[in-house]
PDB file of C-alpha atoms in Angstrom:
ATOM      1  CA  UNK H 544      74.233 142.401 -56.691  1.00 93.00           C
ATOM      2  CA  UNK H 545      71.200 144.522 -58.215  1.00 96.00           C
ATOM      3  CA  UNK H 546      68.230 145.040 -56.759  1.00 97.00           C
ATOM      4  CA  UNK H 547      64.415 145.423 -58.776  1.00 97.00           C
ATOM      5  CA  UNK H 548      61.494 146.722 -56.474  1.00 97.00           C
ATOM      6  CA  UNK H 549      58.288 147.097 -57.977  1.00 97.00           C
ATOM      7  CA  UNK H 550      56.185 149.934 -56.481  1.00 97.00           C
ATOM      8  CA  UNK H 551      52.877 150.659 -56.972  1.00 95.00           C
ATOM      9  CA  UNK H 552      50.248 154.519 -56.840  1.00 94.00           C
ATOM     10  CA  UNK H 553      47.663 154.022 -54.636  1.00 92.00           C
ATOM     11  CA  UNK H 554      45.158 155.979 -52.490  1.00 89.00           C
ATOM     12  CA  UNK H 555      46.572 156.894 -49.332  1.00 89.00           C
ATOM     13  CA  UNK H 556      45.841 154.812 -46.608  1.00 88.00           C
ATOM     14  CA  UNK H 557      44.673 157.636 -44.747  1.00 86.00           C
ATOM     15  CA  UNK H 558      41.604 158.575 -47.403  1.00 85.00           C
ATOM     16  CA  UNK H 559      38.368 157.412 -46.885  1.00 86.00           C
ATOM     17  CA  UNK H 560      37.352 155.735 -49.702  1.00 84.00           C
ATOM     18  CA  UNK H 561      34.451 156.111 -51.345  1.00 85.00           C
ATOM     19  CA  UNK H 562      32.260 154.178 -54.216  1.00 86.00           C
ATOM     20  CA  UNK H 563      31.537 155.527 -57.609  1.00 86.00           C
ATOM     21  CA  UNK H 564      27.380 156.253 -57.497  1.00 85.00           C
ATOM     22  CA  UNK H 565      27.452 153.679 -60.690  1.00 86.00           C
ATOM     23  CA  UNK H 566      29.245 151.000 -58.596  1.00 82.00           C
ATOM     24  CA  UNK H 567      31.758 150.387 -61.163  1.00 80.00           C
ATOM     25  CA  UNK H 568      34.656 151.193 -58.923  1.00 81.00           C
ATOM     26  CA  UNK H 569      36.498 153.785 -56.681  1.00 83.00           C
ATOM     27  CA  UNK H 570      36.502 157.130 -56.829  1.00 83.00           C
ATOM     28  CA  UNK H 571      39.479 158.264 -57.096  1.00 81.00           C
ATOM     29  CA  UNK H 572      38.927 161.650 -58.856  1.00 81.00           C
ATOM     30  CA  UNK H 573      40.821 164.103 -56.681  1.00 83.00           C
ATOM     31  CA  UNK H 574      42.124 162.033 -53.813  1.00 87.00           C
ATOM     32  CA  UNK H 575      45.720 161.913 -52.453  1.00 90.00           C
ATOM     33  CA  UNK H 576      47.518 159.274 -53.861  1.00 89.00           C
ATOM     34  CA  UNK H 577      50.623 157.867 -52.531  1.00 93.00           C
ATOM     35  CA  UNK H 578      53.257 154.781 -52.943  1.00 95.00           C
ATOM     36  CA  UNK H 579      51.396 151.485 -51.356  1.00 95.00           C
ATOM     37  CA  UNK H 580      52.884 151.109 -47.452  1.00 95.00           C
ATOM     38  CA  UNK H 581      54.281 147.605 -48.051  1.00 95.00           C
ATOM     39  CA  UNK H 582      56.008 148.554 -50.525  1.00 96.00           C
ATOM     40  CA  UNK H 583      57.773 151.829 -48.945  1.00 96.00           C
ATOM     41  CA  UNK H 584      58.962 148.536 -46.730  1.00 96.00           C
ATOM     42  CA  UNK H 585      60.585 147.113 -49.523  1.00 96.00           C
ATOM     43  CA  UNK H 586      62.029 150.175 -50.713  1.00 97.00           C
ATOM     44  CA  UNK H 587      63.615 150.329 -46.793  1.00 97.00           C
ATOM     45  CA  UNK H 588      64.781 146.684 -46.813  1.00 96.00           C
ATOM     46  CA  UNK H 589      66.682 147.545 -50.788  1.00 97.00           C
ATOM     47  CA  UNK H 590      67.736 150.877 -49.750  1.00 96.00           C
ATOM     48  CA  UNK H 591      69.770 148.587 -46.054  1.00 96.00           C
ATOM     49  CA  UNK H 592      71.267 146.155 -48.466  1.00 96.00           C
ATOM     50  CA  UNK H 593      72.833 148.735 -50.238  1.00 96.00           C
ATOM     51  CA  UNK H 594      73.639 150.519 -46.576  1.00 95.00           C
ATOM     52  CA  UNK H 595      75.292 147.395 -46.074  1.00 95.00           C
ATOM     53  CA  UNK H 596      77.547 146.792 -49.581  1.00 94.00           C
ATOM     54  CA  UNK H 597      75.435 143.854 -50.205  1.00 95.00           C
ATOM     55  CA  UNK H 598      73.280 145.577 -53.116  1.00 94.00           C
ATOM     56  CA  UNK H 599      75.039 147.912 -55.852  1.00 94.00           C
ATOM     57  CA  UNK H 600      72.138 149.099 -57.096  1.00 96.00           C
ATOM     58  CA  UNK H 601      68.361 149.868 -56.455  1.00 97.00           C
ATOM     59  CA  UNK H 602      66.348 150.221 -59.690  1.00 97.00           C
ATOM     60  CA  UNK H 603      62.653 150.711 -59.127  1.00 97.00           C
ATOM     61  CA  UNK H 604      59.534 149.933 -61.269  1.00 96.00           C
ATOM     62  CA  UNK H 605      56.350 150.701 -61.605  1.00 96.00           C
ATOM     63  CA  UNK H 606      53.048 150.155 -63.899  1.00 95.00           C
ATOM     64  CA  UNK H 607      50.600 152.329 -64.934  1.00 92.00           C
ATOM     65  CA  UNK H 608      49.512 155.988 -65.846  1.00 92.00           C
ATOM     66  CA  UNK H 609      52.075 158.517 -66.513  1.00 94.00           C
ATOM     67  CA  UNK H 610      50.945 159.912 -62.464  1.00 92.00           C
ATOM     68  CA  UNK H 611      53.226 156.651 -61.053  1.00 94.00           C
ATOM     69  CA  UNK H 612      55.849 158.863 -62.267  1.00 95.00           C
ATOM     70  CA  UNK H 613      55.297 161.072 -58.738  1.00 94.00           C
ATOM     71  CA  UNK H 614      55.651 157.411 -57.254  1.00 95.00           C
ATOM     72  CA  UNK H 615      58.923 156.577 -58.877  1.00 96.00           C
ATOM     73  CA  UNK H 616      60.683 159.982 -58.006  1.00 95.00           C
ATOM     74  CA  UNK H 617      59.330 158.995 -54.219  1.00 95.00           C
ATOM     75  CA  UNK H 618      61.431 155.834 -54.209  1.00 96.00           C
ATOM     76  CA  UNK H 619      64.546 157.663 -55.575  1.00 96.00           C
ATOM     77  CA  UNK H 620      64.497 159.966 -52.987  1.00 96.00           C
ATOM     78  CA  UNK H 621      64.503 157.395 -50.368  1.00 95.00           C
ATOM     79  CA  UNK H 622      66.952 156.032 -52.292  1.00 94.00           C
ATOM     80  CA  UNK H 623      66.748 153.797 -55.671  1.00 95.00           C
ATOM     81  CA  UNK H 624      69.692 154.967 -58.043  1.00 95.00           C
ATOM     82  CA  UNK H 625      67.180 154.368 -61.149  1.00 95.00           C
ATOM     83  CA  UNK H 626      63.224 154.041 -61.700  1.00 97.00           C
ATOM     84  CA  UNK H 627      61.597 152.482 -64.808  1.00 97.00           C
ATOM     85  CA  UNK H 628      57.674 153.381 -65.688  1.00 97.00           C
ATOM     86  CA  UNK H 629      55.623 150.953 -67.864  1.00 96.00           C
ATOM     87  CA  UNK H 630      53.486 153.699 -68.672  1.00 95.00           C
ATOM     88  CA  UNK H 631      49.629 151.950 -69.550  1.00 93.00           C
ATOM     89  CA  UNK H 632      46.361 152.905 -69.171  1.00 91.00           C
ATOM     90  CA  UNK H 633      45.012 150.357 -69.332  1.00 88.00           C
ATOM     91  CA  UNK H 634      43.006 148.346 -65.664  1.00 88.00           C
ATOM     92  CA  UNK H 635      46.418 146.288 -64.993  1.00 91.00           C
ATOM     93  CA  UNK H 636      45.675 142.967 -62.864  1.00 92.00           C
ATOM     94  CA  UNK H 637      48.195 141.129 -61.100  1.00 93.00           C
ATOM     95  CA  UNK H 638      49.085 138.508 -64.188  1.00 94.00           C
ATOM     96  CA  UNK H 639      49.430 141.237 -66.383  1.00 94.00           C
ATOM     97  CA  UNK H 640      51.519 143.206 -63.699  1.00 95.00           C
ATOM     98  CA  UNK H 641      53.722 139.729 -63.352  1.00 96.00           C
ATOM     99  CA  UNK H 642      54.293 139.377 -66.831  1.00 96.00           C
ATOM    100  CA  UNK H 643      55.012 143.048 -67.449  1.00 96.00           C
ATOM    101  CA  UNK H 644      57.514 142.613 -64.699  1.00 96.00           C
ATOM    102  CA  UNK H 645      58.742 139.657 -65.950  1.00 97.00           C
ATOM    103  CA  UNK H 646      60.020 141.421 -68.987  1.00 96.00           C
ATOM    104  CA  UNK H 647      61.648 143.858 -66.992  1.00 96.00           C
ATOM    105  CA  UNK H 648      63.483 141.073 -65.216  1.00 96.00           C
ATOM    106  CA  UNK H 649      64.546 139.744 -68.157  1.00 95.00           C
ATOM    107  CA  UNK H 650      66.532 142.656 -69.510  1.00 94.00           C
ATOM    108  CA  UNK H 651      67.537 143.872 -66.162  1.00 95.00           C
ATOM    109  CA  UNK H 652      68.445 140.384 -64.776  1.00 95.00           C
ATOM    110  CA  UNK H 653      68.576 141.335 -61.224  1.00 96.00           C
ATOM    111  CA  UNK H 654      69.846 138.606 -58.724  1.00 96.00           C
ATOM    112  CA  UNK H 655      66.926 139.580 -56.663  1.00 97.00           C
ATOM    113  CA  UNK H 656      63.630 141.259 -56.741  1.00 97.00           C
ATOM    114  CA  UNK H 657      61.490 142.764 -53.395  1.00 97.00           C
ATOM    115  CA  UNK H 658      58.280 143.960 -53.367  1.00 95.00           C
ATOM    116  CA  UNK H 659      55.189 144.060 -50.785  1.00 94.00           C
ATOM    117  CA  UNK H 660      53.243 141.214 -50.237  1.00 94.00           C
ATOM    118  CA  UNK H 661      50.007 143.009 -51.727  1.00 93.00           C
ATOM    119  CA  UNK H 662      48.641 146.498 -52.567  1.00 92.00           C
ATOM    120  CA  UNK H 663      46.267 147.883 -50.090  1.00 90.00           C
ATOM    121  CA  UNK H 664      43.487 149.074 -53.130  1.00 87.00           C
ATOM    122  CA  UNK H 665      42.646 145.452 -54.534  1.00 87.00           C
ATOM    123  CA  UNK H 666      44.183 143.163 -51.694  1.00 89.00           C
ATOM    124  CA  UNK H 667      44.942 140.921 -54.383  1.00 91.00           C
ATOM    125  CA  UNK H 668      48.453 139.083 -52.755  1.00 92.00           C
ATOM    126  CA  UNK H 669      49.235 137.702 -56.178  1.00 93.00           C
ATOM    127  CA  UNK H 670      52.042 139.832 -57.865  1.00 94.00           C
ATOM    128  CA  UNK H 671      54.429 138.186 -56.330  1.00 95.00           C
ATOM    129  CA  UNK H 672      53.886 134.592 -56.378  1.00 96.00           C
ATOM    130  CA  UNK H 673      53.002 135.083 -59.746  1.00 96.00           C
ATOM    131  CA  UNK H 674      56.557 136.644 -61.377  1.00 97.00           C
ATOM    132  CA  UNK H 675      58.172 134.070 -59.274  1.00 97.00           C
ATOM    133  CA  UNK H 676      55.866 131.156 -60.961  1.00 97.00           C
ATOM    134  CA  UNK H 677      56.637 133.001 -64.386  1.00 97.00           C
ATOM    135  CA  UNK H 678      60.563 133.324 -63.942  1.00 97.00           C
ATOM    136  CA  UNK H 679      60.691 129.990 -62.355  1.00 96.00           C
ATOM    137  CA  UNK H 680      62.724 131.399 -59.621  1.00 97.00           C
ATOM    138  CA  UNK H 681      62.362 129.946 -55.445  1.00 97.00           C
ATOM    139  CA  UNK H 682      59.996 132.711 -53.636  1.00 96.00           C
ATOM    140  CA  UNK H 683      59.571 133.741 -49.745  1.00 95.00           C
ATOM    141  CA  UNK H 684      56.438 135.341 -49.065  1.00 94.00           C
ATOM    142  CA  UNK H 685      55.251 137.525 -46.018  1.00 95.00           C
ATOM    143  CA  UNK H 686      59.160 138.103 -44.942  1.00 94.00           C
ATOM    144  CA  UNK H 687      59.800 139.627 -41.622  1.00 94.00           C
ATOM    145  CA  UNK H 688      63.366 139.227 -41.863  1.00 95.00           C
ATOM    146  CA  UNK H 689      65.506 138.782 -44.423  1.00 94.00           C
ATOM    147  CA  UNK H 690      69.429 138.151 -44.765  1.00 94.00           C
ATOM    148  CA  UNK H 691      71.820 137.313 -47.649  1.00 95.00           C
ATOM    149  CA  UNK H 692      74.717 136.298 -47.913  1.00 93.00           C
ATOM    150  CA  UNK H 693      76.969 133.724 -49.925  1.00 91.00           C
ATOM    151  CA  UNK H 694      74.420 134.126 -52.618  1.00 92.00           C
ATOM    152  CA  UNK H 695      71.640 132.923 -50.610  1.00 95.00           C
ATOM    153  CA  UNK H 696      68.760 134.241 -48.827  1.00 95.00           C
ATOM    154  CA  UNK H 697      67.536 133.236 -45.536  1.00 96.00           C
ATOM    155  CA  UNK H 698      63.785 134.737 -44.884  1.00 95.00           C
ATOM    156  CA  UNK H 699      61.688 134.494 -41.887  1.00 95.00           C
ATOM    157  CA  UNK H 700      58.502 134.779 -43.004  1.00 93.00           C
ATOM    158  CA  UNK H 701      55.030 135.065 -41.299  1.00 89.00           C
ATOM    159  CA  UNK H 702      52.785 132.385 -41.075  1.00 89.00           C
ATOM    160  CA  UNK H 703      49.470 131.508 -39.720  1.00 87.00           C
ATOM    161  CA  UNK H 704      51.006 129.414 -36.860  1.00 84.00           C
ATOM    162  CA  UNK H 705      53.634 131.318 -36.093  1.00 89.00           C
ATOM    163  CA  UNK H 706      57.353 132.001 -37.900  1.00 92.00           C
ATOM    164  CA  UNK H 707      58.675 130.372 -40.449  1.00 94.00           C
ATOM    165  CA  UNK H 708      62.798 130.198 -41.891  1.00 95.00           C
ATOM    166  CA  UNK H 709      63.499 129.269 -45.611  1.00 95.00           C
ATOM    167  CA  UNK H 710      66.517 129.506 -47.674  1.00 95.00           C
ATOM    168  CA  UNK H 711      67.081 129.977 -51.201  1.00 96.00           C
ATOM    169  CA  UNK H 712      69.514 130.428 -53.852  1.00 96.00           C
ATOM    170  CA  UNK H 713      69.532 133.925 -55.609  1.00 96.00           C
ATOM    171  CA  UNK H 714      68.095 135.333 -57.935  1.00 96.00           C
ATOM    172  CA  UNK H 715      64.460 135.080 -55.699  1.00 96.00           C
ATOM    173  CA  UNK H 716      61.582 136.989 -55.244  1.00 97.00           C
ATOM    174  CA  UNK H 717      60.950 138.512 -52.177  1.00 97.00           C
ATOM    175  CA  UNK H 718      57.244 140.088 -50.619  1.00 96.00           C
ATOM    176  CA  UNK H 719      57.245 141.960 -47.513  1.00 95.00           C
ATOM    177  CA  UNK H 720      55.501 142.244 -44.404  1.00 94.00           C
ATOM    178  CA  UNK H 721      54.957 144.647 -42.147  1.00 92.00           C
ATOM    179  CA  UNK H 722      57.435 143.506 -39.356  1.00 91.00           C
ATOM    180  CA  UNK H 723      59.951 143.563 -41.440  1.00 93.00           C
ATOM    181  CA  UNK H 724      61.334 147.246 -41.312  1.00 94.00           C
ATOM    182  CA  UNK H 725      60.303 150.755 -40.545  1.00 94.00           C
ATOM    183  CA  UNK H 726      60.055 152.719 -43.556  1.00 95.00           C
ATOM    184  CA  UNK H 727      62.340 156.164 -43.699  1.00 92.00           C
ATOM    185  CA  UNK H 728      61.036 159.814 -44.665  1.00 92.00           C
ATOM    186  CA  UNK H 729      62.729 161.040 -47.598  1.00 90.00           C
ATOM    187  CA  UNK H 730      64.344 164.077 -46.831  1.00 92.00           C
ATOM    188  CA  UNK H 731      64.346 167.804 -48.622  1.00 94.00           C
ATOM    189  CA  UNK H 732      67.790 167.236 -50.381  1.00 93.00           C
ATOM    190  CA  UNK H 733      67.792 163.239 -51.595  1.00 94.00           C
ATOM    191  CA  UNK H 734      63.877 164.864 -52.764  1.00 94.00           C
ATOM    192  CA  UNK H 735      66.232 167.329 -54.705  1.00 93.00           C
ATOM    193  CA  UNK H 736      68.539 164.759 -56.230  1.00 93.00           C
ATOM    194  CA  UNK H 737      65.671 162.574 -56.961  1.00 94.00           C
ATOM    195  CA  UNK H 738      64.693 165.101 -59.927  1.00 92.00           C
ATOM    196  CA  UNK H 739      68.311 164.334 -61.813  1.00 93.00           C
ATOM    197  CA  UNK H 740      68.088 160.637 -61.240  1.00 95.00           C
ATOM    198  CA  UNK H 741      67.467 158.495 -64.447  1.00 95.00           C
ATOM    199  CA  UNK H 742      63.729 157.772 -65.314  1.00 96.00           C
ATOM    200  CA  UNK H 743      62.432 155.474 -68.025  1.00 95.00           C
ATOM    201  CA  UNK H 744      59.441 155.449 -69.839  1.00 96.00           C
ATOM    202  CA  UNK H 745      58.570 151.661 -71.589  1.00 95.00           C
ATOM    203  CA  UNK H 746      55.230 150.989 -72.831  1.00 94.00           C
ATOM    204  CA  UNK H 747      53.809 147.150 -72.847  1.00 94.00           C
ATOM    205  CA  UNK H 748      53.726 146.712 -76.480  1.00 91.00           C
ATOM    206  CA  UNK H 749      57.427 147.288 -76.407  1.00 92.00           C
ATOM    207  CA  UNK H 750      58.309 144.269 -73.869  1.00 93.00           C
ATOM    208  CA  UNK H 751      55.500 142.182 -76.073  1.00 92.00           C
ATOM    209  CA  UNK H 752      53.138 141.570 -73.280  1.00 91.00           C
ATOM    210  CA  UNK H 753      49.275 141.807 -73.973  1.00 90.00           C
ATOM    211  CA  UNK H 754      47.812 143.517 -70.508  1.00 91.00           C
ATOM    212  CA  UNK H 755      44.272 143.243 -71.533  1.00 89.00           C
ATOM    213  CA  UNK H 756      42.382 142.311 -68.588  1.00 89.00           C
ATOM    214  CA  UNK H 757      41.075 138.539 -67.855  1.00 88.00           C
ATOM    215  CA  UNK H 758      38.801 139.311 -64.859  1.00 87.00           C
ATOM    216  CA  UNK H 759      35.662 142.033 -65.360  1.00 86.00           C
ATOM    217  CA  UNK H 760      34.436 144.005 -62.143  1.00 85.00           C
ATOM    218  CA  UNK H 761      30.922 143.268 -61.754  1.00 86.00           C
ATOM    219  CA  UNK H 762      29.915 145.758 -59.148  1.00 87.00           C
ATOM    220  CA  UNK H 763      31.766 147.470 -56.455  1.00 86.00           C
ATOM    221  CA  UNK H 764      29.666 148.195 -53.299  1.00 85.00           C
ATOM    222  CA  UNK H 765      30.495 149.581 -49.760  1.00 84.00           C
ATOM    223  CA  UNK H 766      30.079 147.363 -46.556  1.00 82.00           C
ATOM    224  CA  UNK H 767      27.023 147.855 -44.793  1.00 83.00           C
ATOM    225  CA  UNK H 768      27.233 150.422 -41.742  1.00 83.00           C
ATOM    226  CA  UNK H 769      27.520 148.744 -38.392  1.00 80.00           C
ATOM    227  CA  UNK H 770      25.428 149.440 -35.826  1.00 79.00           C
ATOM    228  CA  UNK H 771      25.416 150.828 -32.762  1.00 79.00           C
ATOM    229  CA  UNK H 772      26.377 148.737 -29.509  1.00 78.00           C
ATOM    230  CA  UNK H 773      24.610 148.983 -26.238  1.00 80.00           C
ATOM    231  CA  UNK H 774      24.483 148.135 -22.927  1.00 86.00           C
ATOM    232  CA  UNK H 775      23.065 145.341 -20.528  1.00 87.00           C
ATOM    233  CA  UNK H 776      22.783 145.034 -17.224  1.00 88.00           C
ATOM    234  CA  UNK H 777      23.711 141.525 -16.392  1.00 90.00           C
ATOM    235  CA  UNK H 778      24.855 138.263 -17.862  1.00 91.00           C
ATOM    236  CA  UNK H 779      21.341 136.819 -18.569  1.00 90.00           C
ATOM    237  CA  UNK H 780      20.100 139.700 -20.296  1.00 90.00           C
ATOM    238  CA  UNK H 781      23.050 139.695 -22.616  1.00 89.00           C
ATOM    239  CA  UNK H 782      22.526 135.460 -23.402  1.00 90.00           C
ATOM    240  CA  UNK H 783      19.007 136.638 -24.099  1.00 89.00           C
ATOM    241  CA  UNK H 784      20.104 139.107 -26.502  1.00 86.00           C
ATOM    242  CA  UNK H 785      22.807 136.708 -28.552  1.00 88.00           C
ATOM    243  CA  UNK H 786      19.780 134.228 -28.202  1.00 88.00           C
ATOM    244  CA  UNK H 787      16.809 136.176 -29.869  1.00 86.00           C
ATOM    245  CA  UNK H 788      18.368 139.259 -31.731  1.00 82.00           C
ATOM    246  CA  UNK H 789      21.633 138.596 -32.894  1.00 77.00           C
ATOM    247  CA  UNK H 790      20.839 134.656 -32.709  1.00 80.00           C
ATOM    248  CA  UNK H 791      24.449 133.345 -32.674  1.00 83.00           C
ATOM    249  CA  UNK H 792      23.219 130.719 -30.078  1.00 82.00           C
ATOM    250  CA  UNK H 793      20.567 128.413 -29.279  1.00 74.00           C
TER     251      UNK H 793
END
């Protein structure tokens, strides 16, 4: 079974994000970048499927600038067999990414696409769902447990009310949640081996996909700074402050 694993290059989760002075977006100059944490979980799950003998080939794919090759090399070091970069300097929105991934799926014909439920930079939570719709495949989002056997996938997914278990026939799309697994660290020998693994680069035009943005960002602003807390002497004073200052009760 071939598994396709889309991964995204994002600002590292430990970095404090800064907004550009003109409010046009987030400042990424000289900022540490890394693989989207939810995609790390997807890579780990795919590697575990291969270790169990369920998956035979793992293909990592990324869409974006040339520097995304670093993210793909990380995926290769974690256990992917080969990688594909769809290189473009254009602003990629979820629908464009889904169309690019569909073009690769049509060429590679995997039995499973597993990716993070969302990216921590835009939090769109759309790409997996859009890809499944474009392919006409079943999907299971927010997966916290995945079992594959007999050409079927049984997925325990997190919903507002608790957990929901769904079963679907492959091929399918699965998006990963935090509780699915704990990603491993890439070892030095595997990092060195990753440098020799194949990494192909294609352009959106070669796939026949128009990646022009459909949405325009009008302005990006930082959230207002929170005011410091305070102490109250008793419940009566607390109620008075909630009524007169916070105005959350009447």
